[in-house]
Short mmCIF file of C-alpha atoms (C1' of nucleotides) in Angstrom, two decimals:
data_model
loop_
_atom_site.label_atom_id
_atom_site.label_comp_id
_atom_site.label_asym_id
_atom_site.label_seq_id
_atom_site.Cartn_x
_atom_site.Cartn_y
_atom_site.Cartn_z
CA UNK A 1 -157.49 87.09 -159.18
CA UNK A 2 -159.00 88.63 -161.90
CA UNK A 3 -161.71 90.73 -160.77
CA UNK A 4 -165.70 91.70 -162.68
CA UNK A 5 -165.31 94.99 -164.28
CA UNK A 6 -167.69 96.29 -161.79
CA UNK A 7 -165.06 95.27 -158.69
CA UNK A 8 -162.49 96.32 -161.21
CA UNK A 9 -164.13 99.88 -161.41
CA UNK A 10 -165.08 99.82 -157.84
CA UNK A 11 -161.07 99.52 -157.08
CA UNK A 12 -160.30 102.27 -159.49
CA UNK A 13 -162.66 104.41 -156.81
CA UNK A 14 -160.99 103.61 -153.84
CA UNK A 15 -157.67 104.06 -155.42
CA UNK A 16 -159.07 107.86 -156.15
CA UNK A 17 -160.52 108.32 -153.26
CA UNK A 18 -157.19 107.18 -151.63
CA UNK A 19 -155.04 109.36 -153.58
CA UNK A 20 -157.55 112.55 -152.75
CA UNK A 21 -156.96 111.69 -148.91
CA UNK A 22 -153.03 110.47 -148.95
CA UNK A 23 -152.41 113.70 -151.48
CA UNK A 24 -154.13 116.39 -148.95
CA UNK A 25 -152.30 114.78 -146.23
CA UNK A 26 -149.00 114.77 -147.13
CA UNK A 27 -149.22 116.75 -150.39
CA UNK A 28 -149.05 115.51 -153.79
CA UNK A 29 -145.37 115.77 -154.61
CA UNK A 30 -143.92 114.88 -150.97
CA UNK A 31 -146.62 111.35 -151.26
CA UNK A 32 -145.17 108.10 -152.97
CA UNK A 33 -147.86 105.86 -154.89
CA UNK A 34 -147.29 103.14 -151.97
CA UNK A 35 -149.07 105.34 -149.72
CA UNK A 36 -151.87 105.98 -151.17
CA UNK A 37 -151.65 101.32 -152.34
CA UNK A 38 -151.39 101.00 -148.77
CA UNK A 39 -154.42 103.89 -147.84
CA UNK A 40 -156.76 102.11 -150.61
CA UNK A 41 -155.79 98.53 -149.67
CA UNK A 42 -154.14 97.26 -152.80
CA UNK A 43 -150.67 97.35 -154.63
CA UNK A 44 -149.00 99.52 -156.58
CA UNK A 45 -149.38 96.98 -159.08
CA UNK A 46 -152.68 98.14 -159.23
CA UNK A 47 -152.72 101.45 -159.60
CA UNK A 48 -150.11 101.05 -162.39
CA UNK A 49 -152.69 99.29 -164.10
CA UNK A 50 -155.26 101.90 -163.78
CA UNK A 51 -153.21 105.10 -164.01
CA UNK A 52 -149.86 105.36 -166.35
CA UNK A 53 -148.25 107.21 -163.10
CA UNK A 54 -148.68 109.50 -160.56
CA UNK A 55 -149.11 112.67 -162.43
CA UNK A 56 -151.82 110.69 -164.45
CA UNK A 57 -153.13 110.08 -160.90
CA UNK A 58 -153.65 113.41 -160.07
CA UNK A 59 -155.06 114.33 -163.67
CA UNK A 60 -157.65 111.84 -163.14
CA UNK A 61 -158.31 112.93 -159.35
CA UNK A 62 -159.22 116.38 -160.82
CA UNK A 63 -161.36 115.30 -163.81
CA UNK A 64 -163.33 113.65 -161.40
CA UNK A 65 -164.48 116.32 -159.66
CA UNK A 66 -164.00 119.04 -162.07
CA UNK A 67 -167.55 118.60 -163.47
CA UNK A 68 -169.67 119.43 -160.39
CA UNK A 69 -167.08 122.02 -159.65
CA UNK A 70 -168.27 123.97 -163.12
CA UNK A 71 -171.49 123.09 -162.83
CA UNK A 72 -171.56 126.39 -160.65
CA UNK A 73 -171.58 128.45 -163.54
CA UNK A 74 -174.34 126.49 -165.26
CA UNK A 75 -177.38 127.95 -163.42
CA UNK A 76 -177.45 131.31 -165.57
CA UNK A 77 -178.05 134.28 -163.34
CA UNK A 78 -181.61 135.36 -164.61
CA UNK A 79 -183.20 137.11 -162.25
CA UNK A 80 -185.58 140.90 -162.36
CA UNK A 81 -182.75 143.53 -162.58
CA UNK A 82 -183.77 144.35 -159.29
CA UNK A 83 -182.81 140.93 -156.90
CA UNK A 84 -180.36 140.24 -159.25
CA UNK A 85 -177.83 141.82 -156.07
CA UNK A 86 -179.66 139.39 -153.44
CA UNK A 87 -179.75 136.51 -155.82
CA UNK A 88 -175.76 136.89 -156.15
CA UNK A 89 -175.05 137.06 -152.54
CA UNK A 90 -177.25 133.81 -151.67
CA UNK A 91 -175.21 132.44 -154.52
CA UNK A 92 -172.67 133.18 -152.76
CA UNK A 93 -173.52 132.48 -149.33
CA UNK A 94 -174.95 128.73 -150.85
CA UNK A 95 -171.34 128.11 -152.24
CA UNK A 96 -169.14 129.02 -148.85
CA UNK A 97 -172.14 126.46 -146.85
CA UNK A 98 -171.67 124.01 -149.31
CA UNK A 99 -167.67 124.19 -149.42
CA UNK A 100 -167.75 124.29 -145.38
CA UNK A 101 -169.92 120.90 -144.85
CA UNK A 102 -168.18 118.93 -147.61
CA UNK A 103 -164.71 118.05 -146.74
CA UNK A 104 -164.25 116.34 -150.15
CA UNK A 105 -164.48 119.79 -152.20
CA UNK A 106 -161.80 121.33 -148.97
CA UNK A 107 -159.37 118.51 -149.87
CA UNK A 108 -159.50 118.69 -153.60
CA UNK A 109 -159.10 122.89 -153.36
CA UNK A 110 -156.35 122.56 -150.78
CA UNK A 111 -154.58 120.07 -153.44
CA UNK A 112 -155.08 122.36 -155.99
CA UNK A 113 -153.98 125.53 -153.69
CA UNK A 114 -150.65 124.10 -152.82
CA UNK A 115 -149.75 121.30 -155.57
CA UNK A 116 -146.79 123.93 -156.88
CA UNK A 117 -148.12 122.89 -160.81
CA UNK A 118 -144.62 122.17 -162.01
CA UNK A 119 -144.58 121.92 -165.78
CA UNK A 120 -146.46 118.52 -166.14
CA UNK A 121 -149.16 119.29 -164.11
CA UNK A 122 -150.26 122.63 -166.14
CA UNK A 123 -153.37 121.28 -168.15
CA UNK A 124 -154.89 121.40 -164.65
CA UNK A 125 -153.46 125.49 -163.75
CA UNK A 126 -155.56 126.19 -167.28
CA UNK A 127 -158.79 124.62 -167.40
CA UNK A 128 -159.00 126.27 -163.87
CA UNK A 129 -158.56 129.91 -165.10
CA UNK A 130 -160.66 128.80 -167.81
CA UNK A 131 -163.55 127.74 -165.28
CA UNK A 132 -162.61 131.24 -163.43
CA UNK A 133 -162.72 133.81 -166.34
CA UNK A 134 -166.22 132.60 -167.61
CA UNK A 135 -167.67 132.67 -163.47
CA UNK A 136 -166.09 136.42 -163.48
CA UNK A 137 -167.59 136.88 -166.06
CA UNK A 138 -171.08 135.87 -165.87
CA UNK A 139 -171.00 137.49 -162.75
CA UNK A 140 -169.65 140.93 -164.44
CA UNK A 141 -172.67 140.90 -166.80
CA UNK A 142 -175.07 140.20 -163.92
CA UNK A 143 -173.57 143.22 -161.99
CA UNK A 144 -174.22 145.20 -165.39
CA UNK A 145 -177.21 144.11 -165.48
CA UNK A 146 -178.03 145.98 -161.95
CA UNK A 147 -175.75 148.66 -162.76
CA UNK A 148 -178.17 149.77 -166.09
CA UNK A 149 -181.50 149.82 -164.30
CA UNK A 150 -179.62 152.17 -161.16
CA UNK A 151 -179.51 149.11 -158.25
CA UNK A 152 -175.86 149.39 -158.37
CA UNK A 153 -174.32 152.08 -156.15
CA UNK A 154 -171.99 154.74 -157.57
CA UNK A 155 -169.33 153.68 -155.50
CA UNK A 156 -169.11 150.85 -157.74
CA UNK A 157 -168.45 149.69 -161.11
CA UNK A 158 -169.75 146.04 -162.25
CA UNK A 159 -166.16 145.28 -163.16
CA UNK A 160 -164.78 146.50 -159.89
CA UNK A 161 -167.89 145.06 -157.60
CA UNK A 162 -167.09 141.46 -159.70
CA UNK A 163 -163.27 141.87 -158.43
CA UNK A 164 -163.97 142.73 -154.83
CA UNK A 165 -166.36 140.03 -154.40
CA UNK A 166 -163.99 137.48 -156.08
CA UNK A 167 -161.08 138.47 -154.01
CA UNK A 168 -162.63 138.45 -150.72
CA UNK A 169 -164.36 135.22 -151.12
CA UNK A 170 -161.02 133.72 -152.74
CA UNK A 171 -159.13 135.10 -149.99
CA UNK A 172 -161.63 134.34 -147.50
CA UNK A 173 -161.30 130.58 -148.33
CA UNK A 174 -157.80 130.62 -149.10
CA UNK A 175 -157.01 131.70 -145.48
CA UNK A 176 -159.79 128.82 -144.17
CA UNK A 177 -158.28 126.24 -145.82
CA UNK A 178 -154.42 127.09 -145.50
CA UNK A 179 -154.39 127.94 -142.21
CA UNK A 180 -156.48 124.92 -140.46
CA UNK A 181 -160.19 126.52 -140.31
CA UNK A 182 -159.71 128.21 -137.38
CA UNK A 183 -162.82 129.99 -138.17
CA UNK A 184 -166.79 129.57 -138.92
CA UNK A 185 -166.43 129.72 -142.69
CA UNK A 186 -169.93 130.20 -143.41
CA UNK A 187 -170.71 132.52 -140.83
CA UNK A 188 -167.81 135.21 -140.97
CA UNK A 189 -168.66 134.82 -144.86
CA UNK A 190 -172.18 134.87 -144.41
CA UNK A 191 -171.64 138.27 -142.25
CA UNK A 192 -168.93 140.16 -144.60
CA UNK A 193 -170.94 139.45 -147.52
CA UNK A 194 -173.37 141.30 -145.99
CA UNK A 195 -171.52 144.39 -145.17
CA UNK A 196 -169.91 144.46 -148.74
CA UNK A 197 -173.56 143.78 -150.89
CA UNK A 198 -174.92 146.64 -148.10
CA UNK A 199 -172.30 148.62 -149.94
CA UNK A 200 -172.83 147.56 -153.43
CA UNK A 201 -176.43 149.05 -153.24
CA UNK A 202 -177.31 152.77 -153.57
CA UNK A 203 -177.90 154.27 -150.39
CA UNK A 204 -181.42 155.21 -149.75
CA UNK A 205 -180.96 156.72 -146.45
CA UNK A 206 -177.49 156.73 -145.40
CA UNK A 207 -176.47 160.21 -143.80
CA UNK A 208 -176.98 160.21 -140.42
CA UNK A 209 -178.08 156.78 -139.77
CA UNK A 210 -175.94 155.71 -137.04
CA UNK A 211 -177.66 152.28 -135.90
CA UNK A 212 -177.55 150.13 -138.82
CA UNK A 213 -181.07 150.14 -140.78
CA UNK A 214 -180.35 145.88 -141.32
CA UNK A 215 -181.66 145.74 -144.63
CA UNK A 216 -182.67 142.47 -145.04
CA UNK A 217 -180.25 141.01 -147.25
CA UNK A 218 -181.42 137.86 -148.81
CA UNK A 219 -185.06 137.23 -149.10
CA UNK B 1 -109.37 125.68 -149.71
CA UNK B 2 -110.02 127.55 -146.89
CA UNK B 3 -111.66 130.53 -147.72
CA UNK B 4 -111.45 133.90 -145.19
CA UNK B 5 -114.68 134.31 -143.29
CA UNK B 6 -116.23 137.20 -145.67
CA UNK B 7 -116.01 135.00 -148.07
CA UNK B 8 -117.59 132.00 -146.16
CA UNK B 9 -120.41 134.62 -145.27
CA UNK B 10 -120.64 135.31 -149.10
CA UNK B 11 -120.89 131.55 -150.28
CA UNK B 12 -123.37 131.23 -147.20
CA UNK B 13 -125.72 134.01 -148.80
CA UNK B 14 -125.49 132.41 -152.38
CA UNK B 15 -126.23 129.12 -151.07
CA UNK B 16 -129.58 131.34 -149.40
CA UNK B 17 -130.40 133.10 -152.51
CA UNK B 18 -129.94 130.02 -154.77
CA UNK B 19 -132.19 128.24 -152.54
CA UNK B 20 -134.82 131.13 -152.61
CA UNK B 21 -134.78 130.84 -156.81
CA UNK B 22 -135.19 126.62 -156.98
CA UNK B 23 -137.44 126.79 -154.38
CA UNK B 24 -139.92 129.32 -156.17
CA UNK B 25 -139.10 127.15 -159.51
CA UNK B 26 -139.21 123.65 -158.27
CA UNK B 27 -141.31 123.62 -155.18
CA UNK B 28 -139.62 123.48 -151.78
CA UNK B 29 -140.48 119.26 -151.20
CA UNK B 30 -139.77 118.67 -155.09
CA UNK B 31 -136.21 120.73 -155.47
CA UNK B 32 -132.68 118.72 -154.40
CA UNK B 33 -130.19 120.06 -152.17
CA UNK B 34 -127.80 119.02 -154.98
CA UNK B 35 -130.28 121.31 -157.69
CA UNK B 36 -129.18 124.53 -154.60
CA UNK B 37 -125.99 123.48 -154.77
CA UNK B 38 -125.70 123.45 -158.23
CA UNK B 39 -127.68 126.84 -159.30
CA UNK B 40 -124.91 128.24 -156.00
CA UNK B 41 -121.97 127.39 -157.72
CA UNK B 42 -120.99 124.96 -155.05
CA UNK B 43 -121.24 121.38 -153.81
CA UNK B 44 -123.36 119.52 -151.13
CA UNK B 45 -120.58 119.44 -148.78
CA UNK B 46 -120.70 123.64 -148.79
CA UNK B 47 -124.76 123.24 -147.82
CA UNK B 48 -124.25 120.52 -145.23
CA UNK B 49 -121.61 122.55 -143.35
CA UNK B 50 -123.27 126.08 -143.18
CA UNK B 51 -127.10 124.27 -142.62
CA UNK B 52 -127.90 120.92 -141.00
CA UNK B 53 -130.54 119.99 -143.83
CA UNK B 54 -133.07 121.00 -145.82
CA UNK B 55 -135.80 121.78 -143.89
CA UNK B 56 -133.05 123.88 -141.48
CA UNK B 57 -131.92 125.58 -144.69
CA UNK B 58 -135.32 126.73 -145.77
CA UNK B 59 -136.15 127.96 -142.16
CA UNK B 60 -133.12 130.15 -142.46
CA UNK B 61 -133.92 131.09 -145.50
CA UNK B 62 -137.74 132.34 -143.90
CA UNK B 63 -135.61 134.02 -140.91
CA UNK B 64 -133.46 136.11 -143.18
CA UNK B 65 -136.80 137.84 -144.88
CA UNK B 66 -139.14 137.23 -141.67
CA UNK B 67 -137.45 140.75 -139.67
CA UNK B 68 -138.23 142.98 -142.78
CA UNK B 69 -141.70 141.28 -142.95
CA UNK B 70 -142.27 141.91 -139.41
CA UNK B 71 -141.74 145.59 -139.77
CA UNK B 72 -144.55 146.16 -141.71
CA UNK B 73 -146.98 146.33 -138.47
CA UNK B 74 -143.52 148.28 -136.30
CA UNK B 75 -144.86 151.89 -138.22
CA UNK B 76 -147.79 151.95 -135.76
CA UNK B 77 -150.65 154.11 -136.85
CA UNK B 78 -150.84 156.99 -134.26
CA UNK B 79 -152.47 159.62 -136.39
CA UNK B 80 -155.81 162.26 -135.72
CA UNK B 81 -158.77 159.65 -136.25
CA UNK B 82 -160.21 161.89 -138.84
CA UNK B 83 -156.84 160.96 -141.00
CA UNK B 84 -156.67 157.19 -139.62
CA UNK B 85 -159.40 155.64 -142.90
CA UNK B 86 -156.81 157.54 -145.71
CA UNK B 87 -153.25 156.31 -143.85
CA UNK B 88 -154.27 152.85 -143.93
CA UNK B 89 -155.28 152.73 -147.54
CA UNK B 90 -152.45 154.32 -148.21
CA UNK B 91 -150.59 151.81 -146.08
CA UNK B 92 -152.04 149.14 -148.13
CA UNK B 93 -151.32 150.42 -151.34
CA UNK B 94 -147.65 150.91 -150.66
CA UNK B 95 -147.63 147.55 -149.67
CA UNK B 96 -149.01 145.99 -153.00
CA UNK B 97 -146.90 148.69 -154.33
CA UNK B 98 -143.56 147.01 -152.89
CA UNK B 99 -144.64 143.64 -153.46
CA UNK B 100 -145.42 144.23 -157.07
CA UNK B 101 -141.94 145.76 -157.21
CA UNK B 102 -139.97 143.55 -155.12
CA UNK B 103 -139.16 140.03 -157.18
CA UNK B 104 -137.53 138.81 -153.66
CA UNK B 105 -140.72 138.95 -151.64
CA UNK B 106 -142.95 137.72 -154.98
CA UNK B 107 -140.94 134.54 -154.50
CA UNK B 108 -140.58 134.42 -150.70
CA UNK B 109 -144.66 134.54 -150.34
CA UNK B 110 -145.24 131.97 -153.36
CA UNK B 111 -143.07 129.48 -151.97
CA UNK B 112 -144.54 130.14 -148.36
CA UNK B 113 -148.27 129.70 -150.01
CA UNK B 114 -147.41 126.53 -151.56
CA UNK B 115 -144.84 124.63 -149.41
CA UNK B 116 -147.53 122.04 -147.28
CA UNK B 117 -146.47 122.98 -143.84
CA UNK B 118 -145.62 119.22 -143.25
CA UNK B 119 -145.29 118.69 -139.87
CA UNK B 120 -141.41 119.96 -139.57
CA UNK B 121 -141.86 123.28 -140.57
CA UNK B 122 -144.63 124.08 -138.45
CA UNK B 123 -142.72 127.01 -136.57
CA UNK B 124 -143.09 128.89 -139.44
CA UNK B 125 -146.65 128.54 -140.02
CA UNK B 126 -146.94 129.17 -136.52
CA UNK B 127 -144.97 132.47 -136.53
CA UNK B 128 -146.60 133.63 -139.62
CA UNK B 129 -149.89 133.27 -137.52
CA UNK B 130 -148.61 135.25 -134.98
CA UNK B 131 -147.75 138.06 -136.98
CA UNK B 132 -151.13 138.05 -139.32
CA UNK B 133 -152.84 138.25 -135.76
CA UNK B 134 -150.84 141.35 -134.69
CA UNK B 135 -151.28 142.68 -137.96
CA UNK B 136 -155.19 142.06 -138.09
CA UNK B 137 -155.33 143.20 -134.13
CA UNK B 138 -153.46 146.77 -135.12
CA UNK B 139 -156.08 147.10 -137.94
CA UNK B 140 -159.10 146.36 -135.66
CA UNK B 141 -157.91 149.40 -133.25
CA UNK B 142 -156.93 151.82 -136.14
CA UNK B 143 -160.70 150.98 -137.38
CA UNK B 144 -162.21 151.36 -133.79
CA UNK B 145 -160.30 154.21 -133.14
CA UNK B 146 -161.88 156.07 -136.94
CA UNK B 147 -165.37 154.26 -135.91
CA UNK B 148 -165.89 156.21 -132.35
CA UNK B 149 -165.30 158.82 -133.90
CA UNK B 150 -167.93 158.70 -136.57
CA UNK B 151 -165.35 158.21 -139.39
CA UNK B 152 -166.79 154.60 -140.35
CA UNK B 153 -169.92 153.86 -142.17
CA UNK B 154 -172.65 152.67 -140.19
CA UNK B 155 -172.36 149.39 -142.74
CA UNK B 156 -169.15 148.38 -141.33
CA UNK B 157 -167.81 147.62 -138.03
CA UNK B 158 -164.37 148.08 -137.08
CA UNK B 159 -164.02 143.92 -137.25
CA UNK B 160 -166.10 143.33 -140.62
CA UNK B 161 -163.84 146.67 -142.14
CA UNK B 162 -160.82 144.69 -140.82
CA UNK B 163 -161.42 141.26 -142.19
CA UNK B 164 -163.30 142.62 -145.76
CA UNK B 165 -159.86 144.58 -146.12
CA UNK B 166 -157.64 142.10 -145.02
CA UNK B 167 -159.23 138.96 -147.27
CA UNK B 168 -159.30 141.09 -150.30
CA UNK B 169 -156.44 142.23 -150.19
CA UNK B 170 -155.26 138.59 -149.71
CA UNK B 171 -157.32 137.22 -152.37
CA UNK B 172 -155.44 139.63 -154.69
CA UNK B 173 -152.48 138.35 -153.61
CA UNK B 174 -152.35 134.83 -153.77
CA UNK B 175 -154.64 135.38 -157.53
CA UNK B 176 -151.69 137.50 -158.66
CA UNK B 177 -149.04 135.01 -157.16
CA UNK B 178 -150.30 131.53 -157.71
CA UNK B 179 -151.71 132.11 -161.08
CA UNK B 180 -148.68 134.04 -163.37
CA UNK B 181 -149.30 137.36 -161.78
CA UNK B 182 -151.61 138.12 -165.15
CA UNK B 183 -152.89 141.63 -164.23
CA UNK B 184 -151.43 144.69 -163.08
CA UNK B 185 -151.16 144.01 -159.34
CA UNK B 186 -150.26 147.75 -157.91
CA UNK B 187 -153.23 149.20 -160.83
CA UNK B 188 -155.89 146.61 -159.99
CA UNK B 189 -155.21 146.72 -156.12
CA UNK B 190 -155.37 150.89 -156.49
CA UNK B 191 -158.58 150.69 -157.77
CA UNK B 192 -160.06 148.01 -155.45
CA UNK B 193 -158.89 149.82 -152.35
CA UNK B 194 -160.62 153.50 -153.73
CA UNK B 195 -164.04 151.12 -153.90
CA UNK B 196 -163.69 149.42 -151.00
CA UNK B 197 -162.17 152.61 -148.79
CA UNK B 198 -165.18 154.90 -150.17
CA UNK B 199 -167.54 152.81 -149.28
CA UNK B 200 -165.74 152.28 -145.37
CA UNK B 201 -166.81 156.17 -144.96
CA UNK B 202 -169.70 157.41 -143.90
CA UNK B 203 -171.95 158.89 -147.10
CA UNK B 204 -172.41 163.08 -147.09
CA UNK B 205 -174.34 163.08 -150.26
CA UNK B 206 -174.86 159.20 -151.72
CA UNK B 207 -178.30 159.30 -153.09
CA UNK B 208 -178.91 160.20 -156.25
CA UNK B 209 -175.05 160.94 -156.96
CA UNK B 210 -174.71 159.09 -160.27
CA UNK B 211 -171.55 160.27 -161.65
CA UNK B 212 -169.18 159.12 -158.86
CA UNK B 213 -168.01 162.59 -157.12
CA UNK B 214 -164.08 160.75 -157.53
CA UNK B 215 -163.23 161.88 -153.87
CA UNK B 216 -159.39 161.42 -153.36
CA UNK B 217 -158.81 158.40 -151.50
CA UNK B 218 -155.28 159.37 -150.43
CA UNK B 219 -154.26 163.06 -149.81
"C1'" DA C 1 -92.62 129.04 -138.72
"C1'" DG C 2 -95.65 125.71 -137.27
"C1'" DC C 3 -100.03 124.17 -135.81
"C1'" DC C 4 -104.79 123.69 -135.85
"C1'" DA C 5 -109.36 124.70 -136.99
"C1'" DT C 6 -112.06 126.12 -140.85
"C1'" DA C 7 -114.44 125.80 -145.25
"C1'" DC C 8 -115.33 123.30 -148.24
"C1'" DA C 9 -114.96 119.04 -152.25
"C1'" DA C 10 -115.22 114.28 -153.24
"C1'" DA C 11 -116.32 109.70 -152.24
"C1'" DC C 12 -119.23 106.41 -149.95
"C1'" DA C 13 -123.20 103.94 -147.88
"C1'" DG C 14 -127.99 103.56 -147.02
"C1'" DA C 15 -132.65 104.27 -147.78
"C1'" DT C 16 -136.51 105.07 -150.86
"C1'" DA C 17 -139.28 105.70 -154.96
"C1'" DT C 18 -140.04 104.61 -159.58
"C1'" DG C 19 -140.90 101.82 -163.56
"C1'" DT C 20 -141.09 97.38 -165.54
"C1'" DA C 21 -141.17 92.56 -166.02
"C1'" DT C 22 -143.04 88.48 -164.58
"C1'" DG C 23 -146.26 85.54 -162.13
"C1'" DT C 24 -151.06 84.19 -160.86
"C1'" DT C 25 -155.90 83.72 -160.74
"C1'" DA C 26 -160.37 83.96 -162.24
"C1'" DA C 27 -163.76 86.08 -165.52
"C1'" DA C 28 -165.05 86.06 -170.41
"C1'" DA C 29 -164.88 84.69 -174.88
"C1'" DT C 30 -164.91 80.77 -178.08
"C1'" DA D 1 -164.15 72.85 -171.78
"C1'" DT D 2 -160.45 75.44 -173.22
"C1'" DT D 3 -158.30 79.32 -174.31
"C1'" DT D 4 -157.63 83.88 -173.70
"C1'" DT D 5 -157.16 87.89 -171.39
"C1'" DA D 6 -158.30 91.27 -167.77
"C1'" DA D 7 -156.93 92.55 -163.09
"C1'" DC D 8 -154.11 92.57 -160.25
"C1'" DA D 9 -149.66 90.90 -156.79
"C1'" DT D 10 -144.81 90.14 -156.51
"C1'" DA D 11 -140.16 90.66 -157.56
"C1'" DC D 12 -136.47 93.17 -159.54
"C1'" DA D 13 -133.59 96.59 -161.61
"C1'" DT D 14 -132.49 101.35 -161.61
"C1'" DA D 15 -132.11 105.95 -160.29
"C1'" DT D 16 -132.05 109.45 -157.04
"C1'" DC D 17 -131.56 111.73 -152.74
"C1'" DT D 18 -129.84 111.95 -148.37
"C1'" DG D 19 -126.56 111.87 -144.56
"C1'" DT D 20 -121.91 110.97 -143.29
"C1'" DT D 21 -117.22 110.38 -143.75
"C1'" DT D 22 -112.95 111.35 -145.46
"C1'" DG D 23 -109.64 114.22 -147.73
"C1'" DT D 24 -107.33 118.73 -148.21
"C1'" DA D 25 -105.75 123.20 -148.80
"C1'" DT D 26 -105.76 127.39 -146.69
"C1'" DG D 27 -106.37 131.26 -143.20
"C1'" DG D 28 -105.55 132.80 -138.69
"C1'" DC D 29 -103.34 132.42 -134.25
"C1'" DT D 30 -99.24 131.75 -131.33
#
DNA sequence: AGCCATACAAACAGATATGTATGTTAAAAT
DNA sequence: ATTTTAACATACATATCTGTTTGTATGGCT
């Protein structure tokens, strides 16, 4: 039965694509490498000739989709001083539409939210801070970057404005994915990123202005 | 070897807190009742008489922490609505302030974030719902309550303040949990709360207020 | 004092997952 | 055309892990 490398290659998919859907099903530790033979319609035999073993498995399930998933970071935020606050948020808002219509990015994060990373796995638990300290900070410099020409409000720092943006949206899609989407992710995101980038900008006119001014907030 | 009943009780709540630690080290699907049993001092015949398995044991071990996690949301917040924006950011910083402190619940939550939920343990998921919903429903009247009275920014409405706090406050969390708690949990979580608290109240004198007037968040 | 239920330990049986070794077929290489 | 070797399937050997059963010494009750 020996397959073309293109079939060969082509099996090496579905075994991945397998493991992403047997793995967010029934987690990675509590799933046995004849599930996912059975989900991807061959034998273990065959994954044992693609991957060395489950662990590998995984490894390679992540490096697959690690690249798009850092590709965030590559579009540098250059943008006037002034929309750099507007460009940020409908960064933002782009990223939570994206994750919510793409159920291959909520399976691979829900993996990676609940795998445990015990000892083998911890390559994986690094190159993800890794991927996370250079975002927070390209987005620290581009809050700097509004703080120096005055379009950040004094309520704010560009350190604390980068951690209150990262934790909301982290815990925003934490709770989605955890707790069965029991929500509009991209709308209740689309709406509290509003309220909190409203914040982040000096007021103008705030005293006194009891029926909200709705500042357009994008573009 | 019959041992009184204290003592029964005693080997009981070893087995309990052994369980807690190889949980939080292992993973809850990846640890061994005979791992518990081991790190308790005892054998598997001790488990299997005080719980019927392992999925029993671990929802006993979630019942004996679930009644001082319930608590929390017992201290309701009955106080002049002109005080009601300070109590519950100081509410939230004792809180962090606890969890930072207290290595029991550090363990209890990282195990609950990363156990799967599959399919057996589903009451707990299901009662941890419950309680996030009373929580986030006694929020949403102690920000209604400050709101009709003019005590919350026109920017925010008592459901937006609600669920900014609430997934920040999470996203903190489960950073400072999943990933090595690798900042200072009660510092950072101070800080964020002053931000996001100052900019839940209405503004006297925003504009041109560059040096940040430092308005005591607390009392 | 004697009896019985309790609180375990130790041994056993069954299922399941893993890793490896071997078999088989067809694509490439020669 | 043969030989080789890639790409698997199949079979097996081993190691756990679980659930149950059996043994047993003691504490508490009469």
């Amino acid at each position: 039965m020996r397959r073309t490398k293109a079939e060969a290659e082509e099996t090496r998919n579905s075994i991945l694509h397998a493991a992403e859907r047997v793995f967010y099903e029934k987690g990675v530790s509590n799933a046995t490498l004849d599930d996912v033979a059975k989900a991807a319609g061959v034998t273990r035999g065959a994954i044992y000739w693609h991957f060395s073993n489950k662990t590998d498995l995984f490894l390679e399930l992540y490096n697959s989709v690690s690249l798009p998933l850092e590709d965030m970071i590559a579009r540098d935020i250059e943008q006037p001083a002034s929309g750099v606050l507007a460009f940020i948020e409908k960064l933002t808002v782009d990223w939570l539409d994206e994750l919510a219509s793409d159920e291959h990015r909520q399976r691979i994060f829900t993996i990676l939210l609940r795998c445990g990373y015990g000892e083998d796995l911890m390559p994986v638990l690094e190159r993800q801070q890794e991927v996370d300290d250079r975002h927070i900070a390209s987005l620290e410099s581009a809050f700097a970057r509004a703080g120096n020409e005055g379009y950040l409000s004094a309520n704010w720092t560009p350190q604390s404005a980068t951690k209150a943006l990262w934790w909301m949206v982290g815990g925003l899609c934490t709770e989605w994915l955890l707790f069965g989407r029991r929500f509009d992710l991209a709308a209740e995101g689309r709406e509290g990123l509003k309220r909190l980038f409203a914040s982040f900008r000096p007021a103008t006119i705030d005293v006194a202005a009891r029926a909200p001014a709705d500042v357009h907030s994008i573009a």
